[in-house]
Amino acid sequence: MAARFDRIGPDHRRFIERQHVFFVASAAKDAKINLSPKGLDALRVLDETAVVYLDRTGSGNETAAHLKADGRLTFMFCAFEGPPLILRLYGRGCVLPRGGRDYAQLLDEQFGGQEPIGARQMVRLDVEMLQTSCGYGVPTYLYAGERPSLDNWAQAADRDLAAYRAEKNLVSLDGLPTGLVEAED
């Protein structure tokens, strides 16, 4: 039922690109494990060994802190529609700071140069291993659409996103630095 691969094949890529949600897991020594759902058409497959997602301002920045401290990163995709399948990408990740050269290049090449409101950074995963498994235990759901909540929150007239990030996104729950200050300086 489970199979391992050393790269993203064409069938894997098509599966990944059809998913509306994926999950990002990270950890650092003596820190809480973080697991975050992502959506909003944020993910792009760059090639057979790399993916990136455009990360938006949120209540924390655990993934960035864990990548700075440790580097290990896992993405998981589940088929909620169609044939059952779970696909995990394991590897090493890095943060591409907003405004940096790599960020700007990927924004242009992968996201049509359109930066969504609240964009904070990009997270790149260099894939070391891919594993598929049956997904028989995952229920089916019908996709109804994206929630406008994050955009609405970020667009609030009195919202200063830079100040919010300075207050909420500089350290992890365990006090690890996220690197966001260095990225915006």
mmCIF file of C-alpha atoms in Angstrom, residues 16 22 32 43 52 71 80 102 110 120 137 156 166 169-170 174 184-185:
data_model
loop_
_atom_site.group_PDB
_atom_site.id
_atom_site.type_symbol
_atom_site.label_atom_id
_atom_site.label_comp_id
_atom_site.label_asym_id
_atom_site.label_seq_id
_atom_site.Cartn_x
_atom_site.Cartn_y
_atom_site.Cartn_z
ATOM 1 C CA ILE A 16 -0.671 17.744 -5.585
ATOM 2 C CA PHE A 22 -2.344 20.636 2.420
ATOM 3 C CA LYS A 32 6.330 21.835 20.304
ATOM 4 C CA LEU A 43 1.424 25.972 -3.247
ATOM 5 C CA VAL A 52 7.090 26.347 -2.399
ATOM 6 C CA GLY A 71 15.261 22.708 8.921
ATOM 7 C CA PHE A 80 -10.771 14.338 0.030
ATOM 8 C CA ASP A 102 14.307 34.631 -4.547
ATOM 9 C CA GLN A 110 4.881 31.101 -10.045
ATOM 10 C CA ARG A 120 4.604 37.378 4.813
ATOM 11 C CA GLY A 137 -9.372 6.029 6.228
ATOM 12 C CA ALA A 156 -9.438 45.622 7.950
ATOM 13 C CA ALA A 166 6.227 42.537 14.960
ATOM 14 C CA ASN A 169 5.426 36.649 14.471
ATOM 15 C CA LEU A 170 8.944 37.276 15.800
ATOM 16 C CA ASP A 174 8.699 28.168 22.658
ATOM 17 C CA GLU A 184 12.354 42.769 6.884
ATOM 18 C CA ASP A 185 15.448 44.835 7.732
#
